[in-house]
XYZ file of C-alpha atoms in Angstrom:
558
model
C 115.242 66.884 116.312
C 113.871 70.634 115.770
C 110.456 69.867 114.670
C 110.883 72.197 111.754
C 113.060 72.599 108.468
C 114.170 75.203 106.573
C 110.980 74.935 104.301
C 108.948 75.915 107.242
C 111.123 79.100 107.795
C 110.915 79.974 104.464
C 107.005 79.291 104.228
C 106.594 81.410 107.348
C 108.959 84.241 105.998
C 108.491 84.471 102.296
C 111.275 83.967 99.919
C 112.591 87.595 100.422
C 112.993 87.771 104.113
C 114.127 83.907 103.922
C 116.797 85.176 101.554
C 117.763 88.182 103.787
C 118.002 85.968 106.889
C 120.746 84.032 105.325
C 122.878 87.273 105.738
C 122.222 87.383 109.363
C 123.538 83.946 110.698
C 126.713 85.722 112.129
C 124.460 88.301 113.742
C 122.876 85.547 116.239
C 124.060 85.660 119.788
C 123.079 84.801 123.341
C 120.951 81.464 122.095
C 118.750 80.291 124.962
C 116.793 77.084 124.832
C 113.754 76.282 126.756
C 111.030 73.490 126.793
C 109.228 74.591 123.692
C 110.765 78.173 123.010
C 114.276 79.405 121.944
C 115.258 83.133 122.329
C 118.323 85.053 120.964
C 119.611 88.778 120.271
C 120.183 89.187 116.636
C 122.310 92.312 115.728
C 120.672 94.308 113.011
C 120.202 98.051 112.615
C 119.953 97.833 116.372
C 120.049 94.645 118.447
C 116.707 92.815 118.379
C 115.303 90.019 120.587
C 113.914 87.215 118.699
C 111.797 84.319 119.843
C 110.722 80.857 118.253
C 107.719 79.063 119.742
C 108.360 75.430 118.554
C 105.044 73.736 119.489
C 102.209 76.337 119.406
C 98.741 76.097 118.227
C 99.804 76.353 114.590
C 103.125 74.856 115.030
C 106.309 77.102 114.632
C 105.801 80.475 115.004
C 107.868 83.520 116.398
C 108.092 87.050 117.676
C 110.778 89.755 117.220
C 110.828 93.411 118.403
C 112.087 94.577 115.170
C 109.941 97.019 113.434
C 108.779 94.408 110.669
C 108.249 91.672 113.645
C 106.336 94.169 115.514
C 103.586 94.171 112.768
C 103.193 90.476 113.061
C 105.464 89.257 110.314
C 108.046 86.474 110.683
C 111.176 88.472 109.898
C 114.776 88.020 108.927
C 116.046 87.902 112.464
C 113.658 84.830 113.054
C 114.837 83.311 109.854
C 118.566 83.550 111.257
C 117.511 82.236 114.535
C 115.855 79.128 113.149
C 118.766 78.658 110.839
C 121.270 78.686 113.725
C 119.022 76.269 115.653
C 118.883 73.960 112.545
C 122.789 74.020 112.531
C 122.812 72.737 116.028
C 120.054 70.213 115.731
C 121.531 67.281 117.047
C 122.059 69.161 120.495
C 118.513 70.447 120.521
C 116.885 67.690 122.555
C 119.529 67.928 124.963
C 119.373 71.772 125.422
C 115.555 71.238 125.834
C 115.955 68.998 128.636
C 118.266 71.369 130.213
C 115.898 73.879 129.988
C 113.140 71.631 131.708
C 115.748 70.841 134.062
C 116.600 74.610 135.245
C 112.911 75.242 135.652
C 112.548 72.114 137.963
C 115.634 73.254 139.786
C 114.523 76.792 140.448
C 111.063 75.478 141.483
C 112.855 72.984 144.022
C 115.253 75.796 145.323
C 112.397 78.337 145.999
C 110.384 75.758 147.628
C 113.382 75.034 150.021
C 113.714 78.618 151.109
C 112.392 79.847 154.568
C 109.828 82.879 154.854
C 112.620 85.252 155.836
C 115.120 84.088 152.876
C 111.886 84.460 150.438
C 111.344 87.997 151.819
C 114.891 89.086 151.273
C 114.848 87.649 147.850
C 111.634 89.579 146.966
C 113.118 92.639 148.455
C 116.312 92.194 146.461
C 114.526 91.826 143.377
C 112.074 94.726 144.012
C 114.903 97.032 144.387
C 116.575 95.841 141.117
C 113.573 96.010 138.894
C 111.092 98.877 139.253
C 108.392 97.656 137.279
C 108.122 94.491 139.229
C 108.360 96.592 142.306
C 105.412 98.690 141.138
C 103.275 95.647 140.418
C 103.809 94.079 143.835
C 102.918 97.832 145.378
C 99.708 97.726 143.643
C 98.827 94.289 144.609
C 99.789 95.105 148.070
C 97.523 98.302 148.024
C 94.718 96.087 146.486
C 94.837 93.497 149.160
C 94.904 96.183 152.209
C 92.220 98.126 150.334
C 93.994 101.358 150.163
C 91.649 102.871 147.234
C 93.844 106.019 147.047
C 96.968 104.238 146.495
C 95.019 101.712 143.882
C 93.818 104.592 142.077
C 96.818 106.552 141.972
C 98.785 103.496 140.556
C 95.800 102.668 138.097
C 96.327 106.318 136.599
C 99.841 106.126 136.366
C 99.552 102.565 134.448
C 96.968 104.220 131.936
C 99.261 107.298 131.192
C 100.705 107.623 127.779
C 103.153 109.927 128.974
C 105.953 107.580 129.268
C 105.597 105.839 125.749
C 104.285 108.536 123.693
C 106.568 110.835 121.223
C 104.841 114.205 120.477
C 101.806 113.115 122.353
C 101.129 109.947 120.336
C 102.171 106.148 121.188
C 103.393 104.730 117.829
C 103.221 101.099 116.948
C 106.362 100.321 118.268
C 105.586 101.381 122.075
C 102.008 100.421 121.620
C 102.511 96.705 122.908
C 104.333 97.860 126.040
C 101.930 100.266 126.720
C 98.940 97.836 126.398
C 100.887 95.292 128.690
C 101.114 98.272 131.286
C 97.446 99.111 130.899
C 96.825 95.320 131.438
C 98.170 95.417 135.034
C 95.574 97.876 135.903
C 92.936 95.381 134.933
C 94.447 92.860 136.950
C 94.707 95.226 139.949
C 90.956 95.780 139.830
C 90.383 92.054 139.359
C 92.487 91.695 142.583
C 90.019 94.041 144.380
C 86.992 91.997 143.591
C 88.789 88.622 144.382
C 89.857 90.081 147.747
C 86.090 91.241 148.800
C 86.290 94.626 147.896
C 84.182 94.422 144.792
C 82.299 97.852 145.410
C 85.774 99.694 145.267
C 86.487 97.490 142.030
C 83.316 98.780 140.261
C 84.263 102.493 140.707
C 87.697 102.039 139.674
C 86.581 100.036 136.629
C 84.605 102.701 135.396
C 87.178 105.410 135.943
C 89.759 103.062 134.415
C 87.308 102.872 131.156
C 87.209 106.644 130.942
C 90.884 106.872 131.134
C 91.436 104.108 128.649
C 89.064 105.505 126.206
C 90.887 109.083 126.302
C 94.348 107.370 125.914
C 93.387 105.017 123.062
C 92.784 108.062 120.608
C 96.350 108.662 121.012
C 97.933 104.800 120.588
C 98.590 103.047 117.493
C 96.592 100.009 118.286
C 96.948 97.938 114.965
C 97.425 94.793 116.411
C 94.398 95.148 118.831
C 96.380 94.613 122.203
C 94.686 97.668 123.651
C 91.325 96.467 122.427
C 91.854 93.304 124.291
C 92.672 95.215 127.343
C 89.568 97.123 126.959
C 87.701 93.531 126.558
C 89.024 92.332 129.801
C 88.511 95.750 131.588
C 84.757 95.374 130.710
C 84.734 91.837 131.975
C 86.297 92.966 135.362
C 83.727 95.500 135.634
C 80.875 92.786 135.279
C 82.341 90.459 137.583
C 82.755 93.578 140.297
C 78.989 94.308 139.728
C 78.195 90.607 140.125
C 80.183 90.802 143.157
C 79.018 93.813 144.694
C 75.363 93.943 143.746
C 75.064 97.693 143.139
C 71.837 99.786 143.248
C 69.876 98.630 140.258
C 68.555 101.778 139.100
C 71.925 103.493 139.547
C 73.670 100.586 137.285
C 70.813 101.007 134.863
C 71.690 104.720 134.539
C 75.147 104.172 134.109
C 74.854 101.428 131.389
C 72.471 103.779 129.555
C 75.081 106.678 129.491
C 77.951 104.250 128.484
C 75.932 102.771 125.559
C 74.961 106.366 124.557
C 78.593 107.468 124.350
C 79.174 109.249 127.719
C 82.702 108.439 126.397
C 84.121 105.775 123.856
C 81.808 102.968 124.565
C 82.806 101.273 121.312
C 86.243 100.315 122.848
C 84.886 98.306 125.915
C 81.848 97.198 123.983
C 79.835 96.691 126.847
C 76.195 95.079 126.213
C 73.729 96.112 128.839
C 71.986 92.798 128.662
C 74.869 90.978 129.812
C 74.181 92.664 133.147
C 70.449 91.326 133.452
C 71.262 89.031 136.260
C 72.739 92.001 138.300
C 69.785 94.616 137.237
C 66.972 92.248 138.135
C 63.388 93.191 137.209
C 63.780 96.713 138.781
C 66.840 97.511 137.020
C 65.800 96.257 133.870
C 62.778 98.276 133.785
C 64.480 101.484 134.495
C 66.971 100.468 131.420
C 63.936 99.974 129.401
C 62.607 103.460 130.530
C 65.732 105.201 129.873
C 66.185 103.729 126.559
C 62.772 105.025 125.347
C 63.212 108.453 126.710
C 66.933 108.446 124.970
C 65.132 107.509 121.648
C 62.357 109.994 121.878
C 64.756 112.670 122.504
C 66.682 111.449 119.287
C 64.982 109.254 117.115
C 67.587 109.368 114.418
C 70.593 108.715 116.604
C 72.072 105.374 115.817
C 73.275 104.623 119.507
C 69.709 105.494 120.720
C 68.102 103.393 118.339
C 70.402 100.420 118.745
C 69.884 100.515 122.485
C 66.366 100.345 122.098
C 66.195 97.720 119.832
C 68.355 95.671 121.909
C 66.300 96.063 125.111
C 62.945 95.779 123.541
C 63.766 92.744 121.626
C 65.067 91.095 124.854
C 61.850 91.939 126.610
C 59.892 90.436 123.745
C 58.034 93.760 123.138
C 57.691 93.212 119.455
C 55.463 96.242 118.778
C 57.763 98.658 120.724
C 60.669 97.212 118.452
C 58.457 97.615 115.282
C 57.970 101.562 116.481
C 61.476 101.911 116.738
C 62.164 100.499 112.996
C 59.088 102.360 111.525
C 60.171 105.836 112.815
C 63.078 105.760 110.271
C 62.176 103.670 107.100
C 64.751 103.127 104.496
C 63.884 104.422 101.355
C 64.758 101.126 99.541
C 62.535 99.057 101.587
C 65.283 97.488 103.875
C 63.601 98.379 107.084
C 60.091 97.010 105.728
C 61.917 93.707 105.559
C 63.565 93.894 108.832
C 60.091 94.522 110.319
C 58.578 91.693 108.346
C 61.159 89.392 109.829
C 60.642 90.341 113.220
C 56.939 89.740 112.886
C 57.514 86.240 111.452
C 59.611 85.302 114.465
C 56.585 86.459 116.429
C 54.358 84.225 114.386
C 52.589 87.345 113.023
C 53.061 86.402 109.473
C 49.999 88.316 108.085
C 51.260 91.514 109.397
C 54.661 90.535 108.137
C 53.373 90.270 104.574
C 51.490 93.533 104.885
C 54.917 95.237 105.992
C 56.793 93.577 102.898
C 54.316 94.560 100.588
C 54.277 97.987 101.953
C 57.986 98.132 101.308
C 57.445 97.689 97.659
C 54.673 100.134 97.619
C 56.614 102.880 99.377
C 59.868 102.570 97.280
C 59.929 105.400 94.841
C 61.661 103.662 92.197
C 61.638 99.739 91.949
C 65.040 99.790 90.325
C 66.059 101.120 93.888
C 64.341 98.335 96.013
C 66.364 96.129 98.369
C 66.575 92.885 96.345
C 66.482 90.766 99.540
C 62.731 92.327 99.843
C 61.897 91.196 96.582
C 63.203 87.764 97.067
C 61.317 87.685 100.581
C 57.817 88.426 99.076
C 58.172 86.089 96.325
C 59.137 83.264 98.739
C 56.141 83.960 100.604
C 54.120 84.129 97.588
C 55.200 80.724 96.474
C 54.580 79.476 99.911
C 51.237 80.509 99.770
C 50.464 79.138 96.284
C 50.332 82.817 94.759
C 52.824 81.832 92.077
C 51.252 84.417 89.394
C 52.006 87.294 92.161
C 55.637 86.011 92.316
C 55.742 86.130 88.507
C 54.385 89.686 88.496
C 56.906 90.954 91.075
C 59.634 89.425 89.326
C 58.740 90.784 85.951
C 57.950 94.365 87.437
C 61.426 94.462 89.045
C 62.975 93.219 85.859
C 61.409 95.810 83.973
C 62.993 98.350 86.403
C 66.428 97.014 86.592
C 67.139 94.844 83.219
C 70.120 93.083 84.816
C 70.945 89.344 84.003
C 70.353 88.394 87.769
C 66.818 89.871 87.473
C 66.408 87.906 84.088
C 67.263 84.796 85.736
C 64.948 85.258 88.668
C 62.036 86.116 86.449
C 62.893 82.902 84.374
C 62.831 80.811 87.624
C 59.640 82.172 88.950
C 57.787 81.872 85.317
C 59.137 78.443 84.877
C 57.153 77.454 87.861
C 53.981 78.310 86.345
C 54.976 77.048 82.661
C 54.953 80.867 81.575
C 58.467 81.243 80.553
C 58.182 81.287 76.791
C 55.696 84.260 76.962
C 57.536 86.028 79.515
C 61.013 85.321 77.924
C 59.697 87.015 74.744
C 58.485 90.034 76.502
C 61.525 90.387 78.477
C 63.896 90.016 75.607
C 61.759 92.598 73.607
C 62.672 94.935 76.333
C 66.311 94.448 76.138
C 66.026 94.560 72.264
C 64.422 98.054 72.522
C 67.269 99.224 75.004
C 69.887 98.019 72.521
C 68.252 99.784 69.785
C 67.589 103.111 71.703
C 71.038 103.255 73.170
C 73.676 100.871 72.264
C 76.375 101.876 75.009
C 73.437 103.244 77.346
C 72.506 101.801 80.961
C 71.571 98.521 79.835
C 72.596 98.498 76.209
C 73.064 95.254 74.140
C 75.392 93.608 76.740
C 72.542 92.516 79.082
C 70.622 91.133 76.074
C 73.672 89.007 74.661
C 74.324 87.718 78.355
C 70.426 86.873 78.542
C 70.714 84.872 75.554
C 73.779 83.211 76.528
C 72.307 82.048 79.806
C 69.334 80.702 78.103
C 71.837 78.597 75.886
C 70.518 80.241 72.533
C 73.752 80.824 71.522
C 72.881 81.649 67.720
C 70.648 84.383 68.837
C 73.236 85.541 71.132
C 75.689 85.650 68.259
C 73.507 87.647 66.018
C 72.591 90.128 68.746
C 76.399 90.704 69.324
C 76.936 91.223 65.812
C 74.218 93.779 65.093
C 74.567 95.551 68.477
C 77.930 94.886 69.673
C 79.267 93.022 72.942
C 82.248 93.122 75.015
C 85.686 91.202 74.833
C 84.075 88.912 77.624
C 80.912 87.999 75.790
C 82.886 87.567 72.398
C 85.148 85.045 74.040
C 82.373 83.103 75.408
C 80.438 83.226 72.332
C 83.352 81.761 70.136
C 84.075 79.003 72.940
C 80.611 78.108 72.379
C 80.547 77.987 68.677
C 83.854 76.940 68.011
C 83.178 72.960 67.295
C 80.486 74.051 64.753
C 81.687 77.216 63.269
C 85.547 77.183 63.747
C 85.900 79.900 61.169
C 83.761 82.460 63.024
C 85.481 81.555 66.351
C 89.115 81.870 64.846
C 88.067 85.335 63.674
C 86.920 86.405 67.210
C 90.267 84.806 68.783
C 92.499 86.673 66.437
C 90.959 90.036 67.225
C 91.262 89.335 70.876
C 95.034 88.278 70.832
C 96.205 90.919 68.829
C 95.975 93.671 71.536
C 97.531 91.710 74.182
C 100.656 91.052 72.200
C 101.452 94.719 72.914
C 101.223 93.807 76.965
C 103.229 92.418 79.666
C 102.745 90.391 82.664
C 102.199 86.739 83.592
C 98.385 87.234 83.575
C 98.537 88.566 79.986
C 100.740 85.742 78.938
C 98.194 83.210 80.180
C 95.649 84.705 77.998
C 97.749 84.554 75.082
C 98.389 80.813 75.730
C 94.769 80.077 76.345
C 93.943 81.998 73.070
C 96.703 80.306 71.194
C 95.478 76.912 72.216
C 91.891 77.938 70.953
C 93.270 79.238 67.640
C 95.257 75.892 67.050
C 91.859 73.955 67.594
C 90.202 76.055 65.204
C 92.948 75.489 62.296
C 92.544 71.697 63.286
C 88.926 71.643 62.784
C 89.161 73.565 59.503
C 92.336 71.102 58.103
C 94.886 74.268 57.859
C 97.402 73.077 60.648
C 100.129 74.655 58.593
C 98.594 77.946 58.957
C 98.806 77.974 62.756
C 102.412 76.966 62.674
C 103.245 79.938 60.576
C 101.080 82.350 62.842
C 102.670 80.817 66.102
C 106.277 81.080 64.701
C 105.695 84.588 63.600
C 104.061 85.558 67.156
C 107.300 83.936 68.728
C 109.654 85.916 66.483
C 107.796 89.132 67.306
C 107.620 88.240 71.314
C 110.998 86.605 71.839
C 112.051 89.180 74.402
C 109.242 88.159 76.750
C 110.907 85.085 78.548
C 108.024 84.074 80.885
C 105.871 84.167 77.703
C 108.442 81.803 75.887
C 108.561 79.319 78.655
C 104.598 79.231 78.765
C 104.585 78.664 74.961
C 107.193 75.737 75.373
C 105.470 73.918 78.346
C 102.347 73.998 76.043
C 104.203 72.857 72.924
C 103.130 76.186 70.970
């Protein structure tokens, strides 16, 4: 058994690619079956190499070097290969066993070769495969500690020249470049494991600079080069742990890296990962350099981030607060960050003061970070200061007049049994807005939403009638009153369906059907089903060219 079916291929490829794959069955050649994988060549615009993985972490998967496949898609060539395999389903278990036997036979044969025979074989393959030979040369140079040769080879591996057209490595070549760059990382790791960690540290830093320069000219859409950079950072850390470089020198290098001496974002090194290497002496230097850098550029993002990380790790809350306080956001967000840091340090009184200061410092309460309001109200509730929570919610609603602010005020006021009075004041504000400017910033819409949210449907209907409402609100209103006032609801549904009849698209057709069902229900409640029958017939006649709509109407017996 293959372990997959046509339906699996279609699900992975999508209907369009699956259908195209049907036309490529005759283009598949050179099928090779291994234990869990199948490869073949598929002739398209060019000859592409396709590979199916039968038992991966997510089940069936595939890779193809065609442009569409390189973007991570399950392409038509993979579909063609999968369908070819299904045609040979009965023989697949035998072929997979044969693949396992070939691997075992090769291992047995290699194990039986003498040292001289193995050397002859390696030399033969090195002469035939330049890339393989270069890998062996790099490994040999690493093992004998030939730093000059290793450095020269790493520079070659990180050079984009062989892959670049017009100075840029496009997506189709980025994978090959990333694979080659990965060899440089392996070489650096080899230096560390062979007892030359000090050399590995130096080469890793040089490789980071070269890789950052190269990355500016590589389309790394699939993140392969980013993974190479991550592996390179890990190789540098391993080398430092083995070599134990001078703590002060390492602290200076880490600071410079974090502050962007070159593209630190590519390797994403966290200086705190090196705490065990830096020791107390190195960490003290790191803190000192971080403070100096921040004082030199208090608004620099990298400087602030580094100092925050270092001071927080050291447990120096006051220094951390000083960093935050030097650049307070105008919406109170930074005050909230400071309050939470103080809470974590069990300094709740100071935390509350900073949060309240955030409300006081903001120019317009309508611009305040809602999370700061939520934090303060929660703290007031914990302290039994419910009246203060209501007052803050009231002020916030008065500044913003949104449905959410109304809901938050209602929740706070109900906890103090003061909602009726607060509700009347809040609704009075919304009515004033509606009267002053019907289509203004708040207008009548928030009033209708607030009344609906309260469940006061009659008042909401009156507000919508007097001041207007949008189609969404009218639909909600009609749904709410349909049982008791079907005639009013019917008028809304008929008005809402009219513009939809001039539009196309499945989403529109679904709205039409939903409204028709509501219209039918209204006529049923009014005892006028024959009027609905006539209306539906007329709509069918006028819309008969819309086949998908007709299908939906048939499904719902409309």
